[in-house]
Structures are given as C-alpha cells and as structure tokens.
mmCIF file of C-alpha atoms in Angstrom:
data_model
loop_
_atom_site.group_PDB
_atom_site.id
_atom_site.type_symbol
_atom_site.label_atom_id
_atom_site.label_comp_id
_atom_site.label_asym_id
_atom_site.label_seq_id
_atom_site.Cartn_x
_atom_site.Cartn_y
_atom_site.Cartn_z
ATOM 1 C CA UNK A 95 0.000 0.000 0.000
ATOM 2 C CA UNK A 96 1.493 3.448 -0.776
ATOM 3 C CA UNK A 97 1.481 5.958 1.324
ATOM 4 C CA UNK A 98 2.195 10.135 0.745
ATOM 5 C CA UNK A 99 5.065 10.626 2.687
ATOM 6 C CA UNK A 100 7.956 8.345 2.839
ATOM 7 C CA UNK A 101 11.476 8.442 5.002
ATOM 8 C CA UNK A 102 14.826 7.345 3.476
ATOM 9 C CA UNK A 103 17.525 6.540 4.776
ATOM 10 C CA UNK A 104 21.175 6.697 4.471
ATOM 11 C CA UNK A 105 23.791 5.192 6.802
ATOM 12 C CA UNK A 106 27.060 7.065 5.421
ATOM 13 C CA UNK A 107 30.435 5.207 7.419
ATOM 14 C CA UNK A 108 34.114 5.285 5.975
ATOM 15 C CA UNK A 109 37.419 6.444 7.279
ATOM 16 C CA UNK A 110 37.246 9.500 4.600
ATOM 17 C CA UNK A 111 34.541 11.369 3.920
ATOM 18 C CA UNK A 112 34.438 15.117 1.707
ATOM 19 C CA UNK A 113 31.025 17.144 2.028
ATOM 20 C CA UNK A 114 32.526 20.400 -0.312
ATOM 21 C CA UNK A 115 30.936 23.263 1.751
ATOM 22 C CA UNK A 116 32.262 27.120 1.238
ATOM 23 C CA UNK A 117 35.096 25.954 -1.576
ATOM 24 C CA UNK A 118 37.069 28.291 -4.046
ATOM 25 C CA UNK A 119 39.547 27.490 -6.467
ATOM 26 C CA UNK A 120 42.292 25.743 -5.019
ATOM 27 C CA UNK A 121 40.943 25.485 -1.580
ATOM 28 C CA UNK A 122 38.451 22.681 -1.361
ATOM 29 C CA UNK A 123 36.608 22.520 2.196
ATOM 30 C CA UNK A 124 34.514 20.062 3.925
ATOM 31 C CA UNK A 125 31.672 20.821 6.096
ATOM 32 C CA UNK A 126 31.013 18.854 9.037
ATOM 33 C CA UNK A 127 27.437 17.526 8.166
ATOM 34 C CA UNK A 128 26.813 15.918 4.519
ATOM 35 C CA UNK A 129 25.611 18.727 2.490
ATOM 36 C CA UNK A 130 21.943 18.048 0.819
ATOM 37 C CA UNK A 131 23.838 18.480 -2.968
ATOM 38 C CA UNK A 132 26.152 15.830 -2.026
ATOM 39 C CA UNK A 133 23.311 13.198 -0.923
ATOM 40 C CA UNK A 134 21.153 14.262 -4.304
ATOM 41 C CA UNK A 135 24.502 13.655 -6.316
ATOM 42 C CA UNK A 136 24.662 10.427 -4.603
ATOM 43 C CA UNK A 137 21.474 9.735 -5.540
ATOM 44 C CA UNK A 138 21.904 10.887 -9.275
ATOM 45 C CA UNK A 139 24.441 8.518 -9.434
ATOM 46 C CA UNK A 140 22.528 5.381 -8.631
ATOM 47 C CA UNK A 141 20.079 6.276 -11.025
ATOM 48 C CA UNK A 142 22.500 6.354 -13.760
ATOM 49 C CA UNK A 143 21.997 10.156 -14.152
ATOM 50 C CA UNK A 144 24.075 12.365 -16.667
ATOM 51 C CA UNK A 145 25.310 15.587 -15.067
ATOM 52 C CA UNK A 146 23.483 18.495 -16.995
ATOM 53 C CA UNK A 147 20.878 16.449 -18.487
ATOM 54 C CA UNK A 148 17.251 17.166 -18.819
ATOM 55 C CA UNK A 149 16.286 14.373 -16.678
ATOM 56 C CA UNK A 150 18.790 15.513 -14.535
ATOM 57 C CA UNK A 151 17.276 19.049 -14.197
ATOM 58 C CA UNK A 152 13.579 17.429 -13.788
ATOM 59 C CA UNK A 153 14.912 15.601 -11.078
ATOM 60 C CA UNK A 154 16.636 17.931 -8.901
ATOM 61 C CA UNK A 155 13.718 20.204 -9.109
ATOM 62 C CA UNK A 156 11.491 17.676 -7.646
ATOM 63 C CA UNK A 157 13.990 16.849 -4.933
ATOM 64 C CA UNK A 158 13.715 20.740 -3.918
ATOM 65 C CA UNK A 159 10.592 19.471 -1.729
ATOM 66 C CA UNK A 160 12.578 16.966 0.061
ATOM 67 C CA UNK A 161 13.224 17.511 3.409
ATOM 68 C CA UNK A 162 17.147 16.216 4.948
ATOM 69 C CA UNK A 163 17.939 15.562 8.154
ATOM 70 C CA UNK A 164 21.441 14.619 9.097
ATOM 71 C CA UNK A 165 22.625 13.686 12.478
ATOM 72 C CA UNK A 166 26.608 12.730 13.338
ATOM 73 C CA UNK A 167 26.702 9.299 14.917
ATOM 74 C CA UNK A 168 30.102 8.921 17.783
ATOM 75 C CA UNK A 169 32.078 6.443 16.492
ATOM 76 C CA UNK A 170 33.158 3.985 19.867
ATOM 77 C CA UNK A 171 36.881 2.164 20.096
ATOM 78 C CA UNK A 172 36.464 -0.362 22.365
ATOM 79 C CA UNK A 173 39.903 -0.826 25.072
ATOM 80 C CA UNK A 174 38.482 -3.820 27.150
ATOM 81 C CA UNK A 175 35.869 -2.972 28.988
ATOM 82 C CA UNK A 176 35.761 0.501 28.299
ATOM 83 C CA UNK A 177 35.040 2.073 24.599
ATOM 84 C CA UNK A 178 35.939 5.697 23.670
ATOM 85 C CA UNK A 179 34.663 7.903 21.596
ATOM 86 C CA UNK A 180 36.956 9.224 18.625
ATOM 87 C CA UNK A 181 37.424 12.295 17.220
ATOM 88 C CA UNK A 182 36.480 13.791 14.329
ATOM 89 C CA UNK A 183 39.534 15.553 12.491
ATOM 90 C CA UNK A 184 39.717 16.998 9.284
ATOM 91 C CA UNK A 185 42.963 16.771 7.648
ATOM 92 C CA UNK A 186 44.009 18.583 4.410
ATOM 93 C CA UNK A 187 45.637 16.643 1.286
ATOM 94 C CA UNK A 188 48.098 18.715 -0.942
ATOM 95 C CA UNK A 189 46.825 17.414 -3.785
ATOM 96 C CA UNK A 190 48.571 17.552 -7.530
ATOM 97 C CA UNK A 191 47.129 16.768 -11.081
ATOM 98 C CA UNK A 192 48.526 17.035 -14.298
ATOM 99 C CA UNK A 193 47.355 18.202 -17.685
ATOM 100 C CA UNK A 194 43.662 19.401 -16.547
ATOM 101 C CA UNK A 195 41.251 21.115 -18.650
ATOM 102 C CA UNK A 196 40.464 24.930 -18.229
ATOM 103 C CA UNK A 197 37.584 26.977 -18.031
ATOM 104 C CA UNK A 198 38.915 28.356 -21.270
ATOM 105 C CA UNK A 199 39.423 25.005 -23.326
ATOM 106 C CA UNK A 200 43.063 25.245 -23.096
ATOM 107 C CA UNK A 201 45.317 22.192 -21.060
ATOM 108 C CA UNK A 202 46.856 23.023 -17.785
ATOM 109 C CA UNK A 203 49.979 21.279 -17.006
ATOM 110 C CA UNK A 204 49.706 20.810 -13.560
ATOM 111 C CA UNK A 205 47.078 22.124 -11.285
ATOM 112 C CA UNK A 206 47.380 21.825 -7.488
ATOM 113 C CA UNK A 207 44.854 21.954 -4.726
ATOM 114 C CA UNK A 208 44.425 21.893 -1.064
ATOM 115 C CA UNK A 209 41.364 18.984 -0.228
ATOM 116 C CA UNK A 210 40.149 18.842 3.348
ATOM 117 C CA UNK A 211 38.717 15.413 4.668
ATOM 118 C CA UNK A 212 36.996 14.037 7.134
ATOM 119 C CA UNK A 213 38.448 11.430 9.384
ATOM 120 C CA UNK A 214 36.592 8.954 11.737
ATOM 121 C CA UNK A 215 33.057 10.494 10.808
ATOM 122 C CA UNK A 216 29.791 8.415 10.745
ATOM 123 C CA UNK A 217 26.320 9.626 10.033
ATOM 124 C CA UNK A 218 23.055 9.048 9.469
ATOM 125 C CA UNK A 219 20.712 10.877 7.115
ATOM 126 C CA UNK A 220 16.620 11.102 6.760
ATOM 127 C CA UNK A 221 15.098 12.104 3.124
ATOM 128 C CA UNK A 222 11.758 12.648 3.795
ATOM 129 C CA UNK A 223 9.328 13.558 1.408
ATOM 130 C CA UNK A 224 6.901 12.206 -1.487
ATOM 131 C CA UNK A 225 6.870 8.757 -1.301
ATOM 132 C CA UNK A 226 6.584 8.289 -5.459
ATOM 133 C CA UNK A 227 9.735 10.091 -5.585
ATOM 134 C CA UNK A 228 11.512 8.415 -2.430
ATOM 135 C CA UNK A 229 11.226 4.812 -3.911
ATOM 136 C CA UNK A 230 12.087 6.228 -7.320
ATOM 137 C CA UNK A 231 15.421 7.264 -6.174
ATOM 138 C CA UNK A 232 15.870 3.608 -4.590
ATOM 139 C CA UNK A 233 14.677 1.742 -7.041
ATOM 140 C CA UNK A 234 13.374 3.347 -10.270
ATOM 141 C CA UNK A 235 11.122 1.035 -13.159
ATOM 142 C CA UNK A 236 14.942 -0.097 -14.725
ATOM 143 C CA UNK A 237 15.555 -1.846 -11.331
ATOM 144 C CA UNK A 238 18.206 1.349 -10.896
ATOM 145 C CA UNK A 239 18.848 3.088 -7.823
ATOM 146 C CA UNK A 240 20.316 3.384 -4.103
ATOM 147 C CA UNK A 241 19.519 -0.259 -4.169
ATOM 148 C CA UNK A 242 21.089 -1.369 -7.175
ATOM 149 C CA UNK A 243 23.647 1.483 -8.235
ATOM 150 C CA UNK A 244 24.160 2.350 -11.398
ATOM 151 C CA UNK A 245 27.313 4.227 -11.091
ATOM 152 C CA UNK A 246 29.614 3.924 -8.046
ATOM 153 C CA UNK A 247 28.488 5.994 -4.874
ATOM 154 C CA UNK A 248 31.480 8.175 -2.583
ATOM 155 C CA UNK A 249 31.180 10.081 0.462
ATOM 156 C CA UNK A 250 31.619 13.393 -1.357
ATOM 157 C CA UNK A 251 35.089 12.331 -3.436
ATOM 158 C CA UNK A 252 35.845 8.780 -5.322
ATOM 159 C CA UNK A 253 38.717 8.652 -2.718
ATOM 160 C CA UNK A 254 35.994 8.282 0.360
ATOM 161 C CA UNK A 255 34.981 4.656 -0.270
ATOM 162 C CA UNK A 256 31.706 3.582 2.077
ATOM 163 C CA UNK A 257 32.461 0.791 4.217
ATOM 164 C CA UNK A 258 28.579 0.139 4.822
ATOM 165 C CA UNK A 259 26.197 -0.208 2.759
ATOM 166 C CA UNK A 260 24.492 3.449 2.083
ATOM 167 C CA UNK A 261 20.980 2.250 1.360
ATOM 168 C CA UNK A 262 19.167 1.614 4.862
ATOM 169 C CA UNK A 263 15.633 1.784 4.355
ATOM 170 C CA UNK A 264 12.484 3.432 3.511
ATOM 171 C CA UNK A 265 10.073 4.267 6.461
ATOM 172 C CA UNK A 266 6.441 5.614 6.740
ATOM 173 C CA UNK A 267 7.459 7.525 10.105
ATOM 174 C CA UNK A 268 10.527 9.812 10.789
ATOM 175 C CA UNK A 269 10.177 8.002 14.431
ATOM 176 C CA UNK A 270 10.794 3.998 12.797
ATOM 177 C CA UNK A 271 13.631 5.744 10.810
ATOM 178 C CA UNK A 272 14.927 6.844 13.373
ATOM 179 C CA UNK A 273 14.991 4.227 15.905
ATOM 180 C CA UNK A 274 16.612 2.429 12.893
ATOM 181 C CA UNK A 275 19.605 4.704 12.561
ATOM 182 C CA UNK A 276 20.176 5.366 16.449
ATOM 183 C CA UNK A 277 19.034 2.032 18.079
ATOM 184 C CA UNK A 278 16.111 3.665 20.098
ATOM 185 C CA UNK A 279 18.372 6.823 21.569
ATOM 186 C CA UNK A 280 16.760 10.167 21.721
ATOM 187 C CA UNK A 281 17.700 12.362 18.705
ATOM 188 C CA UNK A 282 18.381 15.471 20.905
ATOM 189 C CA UNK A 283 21.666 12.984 22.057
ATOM 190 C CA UNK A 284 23.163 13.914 18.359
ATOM 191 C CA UNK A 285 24.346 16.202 17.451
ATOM 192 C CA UNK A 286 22.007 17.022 14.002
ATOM 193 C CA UNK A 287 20.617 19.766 11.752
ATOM 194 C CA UNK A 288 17.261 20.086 10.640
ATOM 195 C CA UNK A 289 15.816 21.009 6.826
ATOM 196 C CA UNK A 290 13.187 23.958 7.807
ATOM 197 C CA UNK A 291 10.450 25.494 6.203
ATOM 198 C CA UNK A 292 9.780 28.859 7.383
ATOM 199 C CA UNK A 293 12.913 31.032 7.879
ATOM 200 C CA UNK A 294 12.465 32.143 11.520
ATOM 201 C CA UNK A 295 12.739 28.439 12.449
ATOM 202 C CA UNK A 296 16.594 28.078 11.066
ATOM 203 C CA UNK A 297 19.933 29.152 12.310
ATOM 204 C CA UNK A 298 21.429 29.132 8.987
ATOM 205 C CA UNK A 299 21.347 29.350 5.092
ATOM 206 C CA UNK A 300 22.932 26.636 3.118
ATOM 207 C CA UNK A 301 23.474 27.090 -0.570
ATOM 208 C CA UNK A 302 23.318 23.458 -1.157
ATOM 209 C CA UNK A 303 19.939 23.048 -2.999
ATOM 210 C CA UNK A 304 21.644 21.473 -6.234
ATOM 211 C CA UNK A 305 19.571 22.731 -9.253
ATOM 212 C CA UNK A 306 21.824 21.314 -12.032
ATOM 213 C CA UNK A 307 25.650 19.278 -11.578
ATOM 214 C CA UNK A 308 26.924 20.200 -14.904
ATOM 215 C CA UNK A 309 30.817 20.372 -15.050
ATOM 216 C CA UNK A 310 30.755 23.393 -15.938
ATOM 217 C CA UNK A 311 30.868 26.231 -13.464
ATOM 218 C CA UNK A 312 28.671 28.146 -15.373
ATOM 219 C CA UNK A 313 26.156 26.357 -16.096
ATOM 220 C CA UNK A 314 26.301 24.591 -12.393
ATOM 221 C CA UNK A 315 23.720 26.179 -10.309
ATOM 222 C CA UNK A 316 23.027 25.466 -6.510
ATOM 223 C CA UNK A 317 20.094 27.158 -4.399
ATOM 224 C CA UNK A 318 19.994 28.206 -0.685
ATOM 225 C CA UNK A 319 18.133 26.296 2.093
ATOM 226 C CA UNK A 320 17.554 27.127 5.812
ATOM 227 C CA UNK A 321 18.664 24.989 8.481
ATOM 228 C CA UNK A 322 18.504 24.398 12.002
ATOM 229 C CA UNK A 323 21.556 22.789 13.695
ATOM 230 C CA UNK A 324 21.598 21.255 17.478
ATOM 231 C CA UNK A 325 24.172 20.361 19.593
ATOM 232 C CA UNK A 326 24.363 16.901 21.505
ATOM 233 C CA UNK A 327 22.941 16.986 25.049
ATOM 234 C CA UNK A 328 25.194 15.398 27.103
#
C-alpha cells in the first residue's frame, strides 16, 4: 500500500569522507554535516543520471521538496571494557594533477589543490518527502537506484569509499527511521541539523539546494536552504 510521505535513509560510514561546503579554487573545504547536494549527487548517481541532463534538471527540481535531516553518529573504540569515543579531524591533502582542462578550453599542465577530509566520521541521514519520488530514487522502473547502483556511490570524493552499505531503508514515520539509525536513543543525544520550512525556524542558510551538476561552473547552479543545527545533550 502506498502511502504520501515516505522516510529514506542513508547510513554514510568510511574512514574518509568530503562534504565540499564554502570551496574556491584551489581550496576545497569540507563541512562537518553531509551537504543536501552531495546526498542528491549520490542519488543521481545510482540512477544512472548524466550531469546536466534534462532528466537531470527534472529531477533535482522535484527533490527541492525533500526535506534532509542529518545527524553525526560517535564512532566507539572499544579498550576492554571501556570504549571511547573518537574524534572527528579533518585533515588537508596537498593534492597535484597534471594536464587538466580549463575553463577556457586550453590544457593546464599541472594544477594543485588543497582537499580537506573528514576522518573517523559516521552519520546518518533522513530524506523525507513524497513517497513516489523516495522509492524512485531507490529503485526506479529499470531496477536502478540506491539499491542497485548504477554508477559507483562516494562520500563526497571517489577517494571516500563507504564501508557500509548506504541504502538503509524506507520508512512511513521519521520516528521507525529513526529508531533504525540510532538504536532507540533520543535524537536530541546527536548532534544534528534540521531542513526547515519557514525562515524564523533556522539558524542558517545553506546554498546546497543542487539545481543542475553540470561540469561546468557556469552552467552549475546550486540554491539556498535554511537549516537548524543542534548540539548533543550530554
């Protein structure tokens, strides 16, 4: 039986992980949370979407009404009887690569860039939203999607490999999803940042409503989206 509003949800775990936030030219950042373009992109890729495409563009501009929620998951190291939480660090990669292509057509002979990561993160994210267009993006009529990639899936760069499988469910309550992802914990013991509606209920603007992923920087076109972040309670 369907049902209007459906939850998704991604488990995102690996020892790297890149979510480009606040980036120019040779100074790539990560944010702390997974940005909304990067889970879209990762959905675009299971589906077997072209960057720039027409059913590219149709997509993305349904997945405007989509609703994320993203909440950082400790990571425990067990020492006998007692486990510790890790860190999260980011780290920064001086990275190098030869013969690139320019804006202007021409070859570059060797470009070089500063890449933040992500080490020792885990999270959890919630895609909530019309439930036609949920189990599309998990499994679309070709038998394509979260469930059966297409194209391979990162955790922001090709280099951030998943070491769980992304694809964790779909749920007809944000309460089952979540009892799913934190084993029955309150959410307000995450840290965890909240799509939002209506302006005055956000902290912050994101511009990381993804309106087309064409290569091209000009033609590449992102929207903004209000958030609400919250701190663990101890």
């Amino acid at each position: 039986m369907s049902i209007e509003i459906a939850h998704l949800v991604l488990r995102l775990e690996g020892p790297l992980q890149s979510w480009g936030f606040n980036s120019q030219y040779s100074r790539r950042n990560t944010g702390l949370l997974p940005t909304k373009s990067a889970v879209l992109g990762m959905c675009c890729a299971a589906l077997g979407i072209a960057r720039g495409s027409e059913e590219e563009k149709v997509l993305l501009e349904q997945c405007v009404a989509l609703r994320l929620l993203t909440v950082a998951i400790p990571r425990l190291v067990e020492f006998g009887k007692k486990s510790t939480e890790l860190s999260v660090r980011r780290i920064v990669d001086y990275h190098t690569v030869q013969k690139t292509k320019m804006a202007s057509g021409g070859i570059k002979d060797t470009h070089l860039t500063f890449r933040q990561y992500l080490c020792d993160a885990s999270f959890a994210c919630v895609l909530s939203g019309n439930s036609e267009l949920i189990n599309r993006l998990v499994n679309d009529e070709k038998g394509q999607g979260l469930e059966n990639p297409v194209w391979g899936i990162w955790l922001g760069r090709k280099a951030c490999i998943p070491t769980a499988p992304v694809f964790a469910g779909i749920f007809s309550r944000e309460a089952d999803a979540l009892r799913k992802l934190l084993g029955g914990q309150s959410l307000e013991k995450f840290t965890h940042q909240r799509e939002v509606e209506r302006f005055e209920d956000g902290s912050d603007s994101l511009p990381d409503q993804p309106l087309c992923f064409a290569a091209s920087d000009g033609i590449r076109k992102f929207a903004s989206r209000r958030v609400a972040l919250k701190e663990a309670q101890k």
